[in-house]
C-alpha atoms as one frame of an Amber mdcrd trajectory, in Angstrom:
protein
  21.989   5.217   8.158  19.693   2.176   7.930  17.614   2.615   4.784  14.430
   0.982   3.903  16.423  -1.106   1.409  18.517  -2.639   3.938  17.991  -6.443
   4.074  17.091  -6.437   7.791  14.306  -4.450   7.161  12.569  -6.898   5.255
  13.562  -9.701   7.630  11.657  -8.434  10.313   8.551 -10.552  10.977   5.034
  -8.890  10.056   2.248  -9.268  12.217  -1.034  -7.249  12.038  -3.058  -6.321
  15.409  -6.278  -5.736  13.522  -6.547  -2.313  14.616  -8.826  -0.131  12.725
  -8.145   2.579  10.034  -9.553   5.775  10.627 -10.682   8.289   8.345  -8.681
  11.808   9.212 -11.407  14.017   7.550 -13.566  13.145  10.380 -11.232  13.951
  12.862 -11.327  17.792  13.539  -8.539  18.310  15.678  -6.213  17.490  12.957
  -5.425  19.629   9.831  -5.155  18.003   6.260  -3.530  19.152   3.439  -5.278
  18.404   0.045  -2.266  18.231  -2.161  -2.122  14.520  -2.315  -5.981  13.736
  -1.910  -7.669  11.397  -3.653 -11.502  10.895  -4.406 -11.975   8.087  -1.926
  -9.842   9.528   0.949  -7.273   6.846   0.969  -4.755   9.526   1.744  -6.315
  10.310   4.818  -6.321   6.929   6.292  -4.429   5.723   9.269  -4.483   3.421
  12.315  -6.318   4.199  15.362  -3.310   4.055  17.617  -1.250   6.017  15.133
  -3.953   8.626  15.363  -3.826   8.710  19.283  -0.173   9.520  18.938  -0.685
  12.168  16.627  -3.084  13.998  18.821  -0.826  13.362  21.858   1.727  14.967
  19.539  -0.181  17.883  18.607  -1.430  18.830  22.499   2.592  18.973  23.112
   3.184  21.567  20.663   3.180  25.598  21.491   0.254  27.375  21.371  -0.642
  28.397  17.734   1.031  25.194  16.233  -0.691  22.415  14.287   0.483  19.190
  12.844  -0.445  19.531   9.072  -1.188  15.678   7.604   0.114  15.560   3.994
  -0.180  11.682   3.421  -0.983   8.773   5.432  -1.969   5.351   3.902  -0.799
   4.549   0.220  -2.238   1.626  -1.899   0.456  -0.626  -3.062  -0.310   0.177
  -6.658   0.433   3.919  -6.364   3.818   2.723  -4.151   4.954   0.475  -6.855
   4.122   3.344  -9.375   5.921   6.020  -7.262   9.369   3.623  -6.373   9.626
   2.649  -9.989   9.225   6.181 -11.286  11.639   7.421  -9.023  13.989   4.580
  -9.880  13.945   5.262 -13.550  14.620   9.020 -12.975  17.752   8.002 -11.202
  18.846   5.713 -14.093  18.585   8.387 -16.671  20.255  10.512 -14.544  23.031
   8.426 -13.341  23.369   5.729 -16.222  26.492   4.445 -14.700  24.733   2.939
 -11.604  23.857  -0.655 -11.712  20.490  -2.037 -10.142  21.563  -2.570  -6.992
  22.664   0.981  -6.496  19.697   2.594  -8.022  17.329   0.383  -5.704  19.387
   1.502  -2.377  19.058   5.294  -3.702  15.847   5.148  -4.565  14.750   3.955
  -1.343  16.068   6.858   0.240  13.086   8.657  -1.111  10.559   6.140  -2.038
   9.968   2.816  -0.173  10.616  -0.372  -1.869   6.940  -1.862  -2.463   7.526
  -5.067  -0.710   8.568  -2.982   2.723   6.351   0.072   2.025   5.334   1.862
   5.511   2.801   3.724   4.108   0.643   0.459   3.149   0.247  -0.354   6.539
  -1.761   2.756   7.561   0.766   3.210  10.466   2.760   5.981   8.680   2.261
   9.447   7.995   3.953  12.386   6.167   3.474  15.530   8.056   4.729  19.230
   8.643   3.920  22.070  10.959   1.448  24.888  10.632  -0.119  27.667  12.286
  -3.542  27.743  13.598  -4.744  29.285  10.164  -2.511  27.026   8.419   0.126
  28.309   7.107   3.028  26.100   7.103   6.160  26.580   8.885   9.926  26.905
   7.352  11.326  23.446   7.705  14.237  23.985   5.285  12.598  22.246   2.369
   9.150  21.133   0.961   7.393  17.988   1.968   8.460  15.426  -0.178  11.558
  17.409  -1.715  14.046  14.605  -3.184  17.721  14.082  -2.078  18.715  15.410
  -5.751  16.357  18.211  -5.468  17.500  19.581  -1.910  21.089  18.439  -2.225
  20.102  15.955   0.785  18.549  18.836   2.779  15.628  16.693   3.427  17.444
  14.571   5.449  16.085  15.112   8.806  19.744  15.923  10.479  20.892  17.626
   7.228  23.738  20.201   8.638  22.589  22.523   5.819  19.346  23.017   7.694
  19.969  26.108  10.357  18.091  28.742  12.132  14.494  28.803  12.203  13.977
  25.637   9.984  16.233  23.689  12.270  14.292  24.704  15.248  10.999  23.703
  13.420  12.600  20.533  12.632  13.688  20.121  16.124  10.271  20.942  17.325
   8.425  18.383  15.042  10.821  15.474  16.055  10.297  16.185  19.635   6.722
  15.880  19.728   6.384  13.004  17.247   9.248  11.021  19.234   7.560  11.784
  22.789   4.577  10.262  21.192   6.106   6.745  20.229   6.831   7.723  16.338
  10.190   7.050  14.728  11.282   8.737  11.709  12.846   7.747   8.398  16.272
   9.688   8.633  16.283  10.851   4.762  12.662  12.336   4.782  11.867  14.869
   8.017   8.450  14.522   7.278   7.858  10.727   7.260   6.994   9.417  10.766
   5.815   5.869  11.406   4.629   3.546  14.464   4.130  -0.412  14.296   5.705
  -0.769  10.685   8.679  -2.649   9.939  11.158   0.393  10.433   9.769   1.138
  13.888  10.111  -2.533  14.514  13.932  -2.241  13.572  14.255   1.084  15.220
  12.925   0.085  18.657  14.318  -3.676  18.353  11.131  -5.000  18.543  10.434
  -8.822  17.374   7.479  -7.942  14.881   5.712  -5.419  13.425   1.996  -4.368
  14.732   0.735  -3.635  11.503   1.001  -5.303   8.495   0.274  -4.414   4.803
  -3.754  -3.507   4.087  -5.944  -3.114   1.030  -8.751  -0.534   0.847 -10.905
  -1.464  -1.723
């Protein structure tokens, strides 16, 4: 399993094709979950090409199912806050871990800021829901940590079976079919055009680089 802390991820050249960020609040075909909503709607900004892929993925789902978007763009200051907070939490829980291990273990749940996919606008955290907005059983909640879930948040966790496994596989098939890649420690995290996407598909560089929304 390759983590975002792996030096090979940071080594991928970063290019940006200048594609626009779209406000998903204006896209009626997709459902947005308010749990991480901010006043300026940054959580709902996504690159145009990724939006097209999500719409394609949603069209491939069985009747009555929808994608439920939890978070797309994340500003750099928030990414740093999340990463450092989780790393510090691990430090308190595992005082014998050195700084290198803390960095690696933290990257299973929150990306190191220097390679953060959400900051490119090419990454989205999402799940499946019914047409009425009721979330499907995916084995864990969105954003469950490895510690809290005993690693059941890992996409291919063997502890996730039955209906939850079928739902995860359904989500994965739809998104992979639309050209998205998954971060394997987080079943809800999918991206296109970022460094992890480039590494996974052996692309020479990214399509999307970090963006600042002011």
